Structure formats: structure tokens, C-alpha cells
Amino acid sequence: MNNLIVNKNGNVLRKHNAMTGFPAWTSFIDELFGEEFANVKTSNFNKGISTPKVNIKESEEAYTLDMAVPGFNKSDFVIDIEDETLSISMEVTKEDEKTEENYSRKEYGYASFKRSFSLPETVEQEKIEATYKDGILSVSIPKKEEAKPKPARKIVVG
């Protein structure tokens, strides 16, 4: 008799124990945490930070890209433009070693990410600027003059 079933998320689970009516332990954990637990298992959990989220705002003058990446230095970030693509990346390796009389401790840390964005032809690539303050990397991408909205004008009928 087959003890496996597939749940709505496509995960293979054990069937409930016919004797007790309770699900098998692994099935119970999978159903309890559901999809959220699966996402944690498949994320970059032990490989540094996951890809940071980005907010992009548009004003009449520019686009502003804000990325929450707390705990780093502004020198940790690399921002490049190549072939109409803006790339933001970061890679940090940290080693902490402490030696006392009776013990020695060594810890390693590693964090990295890379995000790329296609730039429209209507931006001034040469005038893009970036700042890092209070854990927020902010990139200002100014628009070309022809891309900025023009005020309405009246035409007098002659």
C-alpha cells in the first residue's frame, strides 16, 4: 500500500496513520509550515544575504532606486553601467579570530548579491549618482530633458 500523497504545493507527504488518525511527523511539519518553510529551505540561507528588495519611484525629474542593505559600508557596493544595464553588486568576506589561554575561536562570514536593471533610453546615464545612509542604498537616475513632462500651453486661434 502506498503511504505517499502529493499536497496542493506539489510536495510529497506521508499519509495519515490509520491507527491514530494523526499525520506522520514529517507530513505534519510540512503541512504546518507549508510553502513558507519550503522557501526558507531553498533560499540563500547559508550562502550570504538573499537578493535585497528594491523600491523604484518615478518623479518628473528622475527615477530613484532604494535598496535596503543594512550593516555594510558604502565602499562594499559596486555599481556599473554597461549596454543600457545598471548593475548593483556587493561581496563581503569577514574573518573573526579570537584566541584565549584555553580556547581558540575562528568565525567566517560571507555576503553577496547582484541586481541588474534595464535603463530606458530617456535617462542621463552620465549623471547617475548613489548614496548610502542608514542602511539604504539610494540611486538617483535623472531623466533627459526631452523625457520630462512639458507644461501645457495655450494656442491662440488667429
Coordinates of C-alpha atoms in Angstrom, one line a residue:
M1 CA 0.0 0.0 0.0
N2 CA 1.4 3.4 -1.0
N3 CA 1.9 5.7 2.0
L4 CA 2.7 8.8 0.0
I5 CA 0.4 11.6 -1.2
V6 CA 1.1 14.9 -3.0
N7 CA -0.3 18.1 -1.4
K8 CA -1.5 21.2 -3.1
N9 CA 2.1 22.6 -3.3
G10 CA 3.4 19.5 -5.1
N11 CA 5.2 18.3 -2.1
V12 CA 5.2 14.5 -1.4
L13 CA 3.9 13.7 2.1
R14 CA 3.2 10.6 4.1
K15 CA -0.5 9.6 4.5
H16 CA -2.1 9.9 7.9
N17 CA -1.5 7.0 10.2
A18 CA -4.7 4.9 10.0
M19 CA -4.3 3.7 13.6
T20 CA -4.1 7.1 15.3
G21 CA -5.6 9.4 12.8
F22 CA -2.6 11.7 13.1
P23 CA -0.3 12.6 10.2
A24 CA 3.3 11.2 10.2
W25 CA 5.7 13.7 11.8
T26 CA 7.3 14.9 8.5
S27 CA 3.9 15.3 6.9
F28 CA 2.8 17.3 10.0
I29 CA 5.8 19.7 9.8
D30 CA 5.4 20.2 6.1
E31 CA 1.7 21.0 6.4
L32 CA 2.2 23.2 9.4
F33 CA 4.8 25.4 7.8
G34 CA 3.6 24.9 4.2
E35 CA 5.1 27.0 1.4
E36 CA 6.9 29.4 3.7
F37 CA 9.1 26.7 5.1
A38 CA 10.0 25.4 1.6
N39 CA 11.1 28.9 0.6
V40 CA 13.4 29.1 3.6
K41 CA 15.0 25.8 2.7
T42 CA 15.6 26.9 -0.9
S43 CA 16.8 30.5 -0.3
N44 CA 20.4 31.6 0.1
F45 CA 20.1 30.8 3.8
N46 CA 23.7 29.7 4.3
K47 CA 25.3 31.5 1.4
G48 CA 25.2 35.1 2.5
I49 CA 22.3 37.6 2.2
S50 CA 19.5 36.9 -0.2
T51 CA 18.7 39.3 -3.0
P52 CA 17.6 42.6 -1.4
K53 CA 14.3 44.1 -2.3
V54 CA 14.1 47.3 -4.3
N55 CA 11.7 50.3 -4.4
I56 CA 11.7 52.3 -7.6
K57 CA 10.0 55.7 -7.6
E58 CA 9.5 58.0 -10.5
S59 CA 9.2 61.8 -10.3
E60 CA 9.1 64.3 -13.1
E61 CA 12.9 64.8 -12.8
A62 CA 14.3 61.3 -12.1
Y63 CA 13.9 57.7 -11.1
T64 CA 15.0 56.8 -7.6
L65 CA 16.0 53.3 -6.7
D66 CA 16.2 52.5 -3.0
M67 CA 17.6 49.2 -1.7
A68 CA 17.6 48.1 2.0
V69 CA 21.0 46.6 2.7
P70 CA 21.9 47.5 6.3
G71 CA 25.2 46.7 8.1
F72 CA 27.7 47.4 5.3
N73 CA 30.0 50.2 4.2
K74 CA 29.4 52.3 1.1
S75 CA 32.8 51.0 -0.2
D76 CA 31.3 47.5 -0.3
F77 CA 29.0 48.3 -3.2
V78 CA 29.9 48.2 -6.9
I79 CA 27.6 50.0 -9.3
D80 CA 28.3 49.6 -13.1
I81 CA 26.5 50.6 -16.3
E82 CA 27.1 48.5 -19.4
D83 CA 24.9 48.2 -22.5
E84 CA 21.9 50.1 -21.0
T85 CA 22.0 47.9 -17.9
L86 CA 22.6 49.2 -14.4
S87 CA 24.1 46.5 -12.1
I88 CA 24.5 46.8 -8.3
S89 CA 26.6 44.2 -6.6
M90 CA 28.2 43.6 -3.2
E91 CA 30.6 41.0 -1.9
V92 CA 32.0 41.0 1.6
T93 CA 34.1 38.4 3.4
K94 CA 34.8 38.7 7.1
E95 CA 37.0 36.7 9.3
D96 CA 37.0 37.0 13.1
E97 CA 39.6 35.1 15.2
K98 CA 39.9 35.2 18.9
T99 CA 42.5 33.3 20.9
E100 CA 42.5 33.0 24.7
E101 CA 44.5 30.9 27.0
N102 CA 42.2 27.8 26.9
Y103 CA 40.5 28.1 23.6
S104 CA 40.6 29.5 20.1
R105 CA 37.6 30.6 18.1
K106 CA 37.5 31.5 14.4
E107 CA 34.4 32.6 12.5
Y108 CA 33.9 33.4 8.9
G109 CA 31.2 35.5 7.3
Y110 CA 30.3 36.0 3.6
A111 CA 27.6 38.0 2.0
S112 CA 27.0 38.9 -1.7
F113 CA 24.3 39.8 -4.2
K114 CA 23.9 41.2 -7.6
R115 CA 20.9 43.0 -9.1
S116 CA 20.6 44.3 -12.7
F117 CA 18.1 46.8 -14.2
S118 CA 17.5 47.8 -17.8
L119 CA 17.7 51.5 -18.2
P120 CA 15.4 53.3 -20.6
E121 CA 16.9 55.5 -23.3
T122 CA 15.3 58.5 -21.7
V123 CA 17.8 58.7 -18.8
E124 CA 21.1 60.6 -18.4
Q125 CA 23.5 57.8 -17.7
E126 CA 26.4 60.1 -17.0
K127 CA 24.5 61.9 -14.2
I128 CA 23.5 58.8 -12.2
E129 CA 24.5 59.1 -8.5
A130 CA 24.4 56.9 -5.5
T131 CA 24.4 57.4 -1.7
Y132 CA 24.4 55.0 1.2
K133 CA 22.9 56.2 4.5
D134 CA 21.2 54.4 7.4
G135 CA 21.3 51.1 5.6
I136 CA 19.6 52.3 2.5
L137 CA 21.5 52.4 -0.9
S138 CA 19.8 55.1 -3.0
V139 CA 20.5 55.5 -6.7
S140 CA 19.2 58.6 -8.5
I141 CA 18.7 58.2 -12.2
P142 CA 17.9 61.6 -13.8
K143 CA 15.8 61.8 -16.9
K144 CA 16.8 63.6 -20.1
E145 CA 15.2 66.9 -20.8
E146 CA 13.1 65.5 -23.6
A147 CA 11.7 62.9 -21.3
K148 CA 10.5 65.4 -18.6
P149 CA 6.8 66.4 -18.9
K150 CA 6.2 69.8 -20.5
P151 CA 3.7 72.2 -19.1
A152 CA 0.5 72.7 -21.0
R153 CA 0.5 75.7 -23.3
K154 CA -2.4 77.5 -24.9
I155 CA -2.6 78.2 -28.5
V156 CA -4.4 81.3 -29.5
V157 CA -6.6 81.0 -32.5
G158 CA -5.8 83.7 -35.0

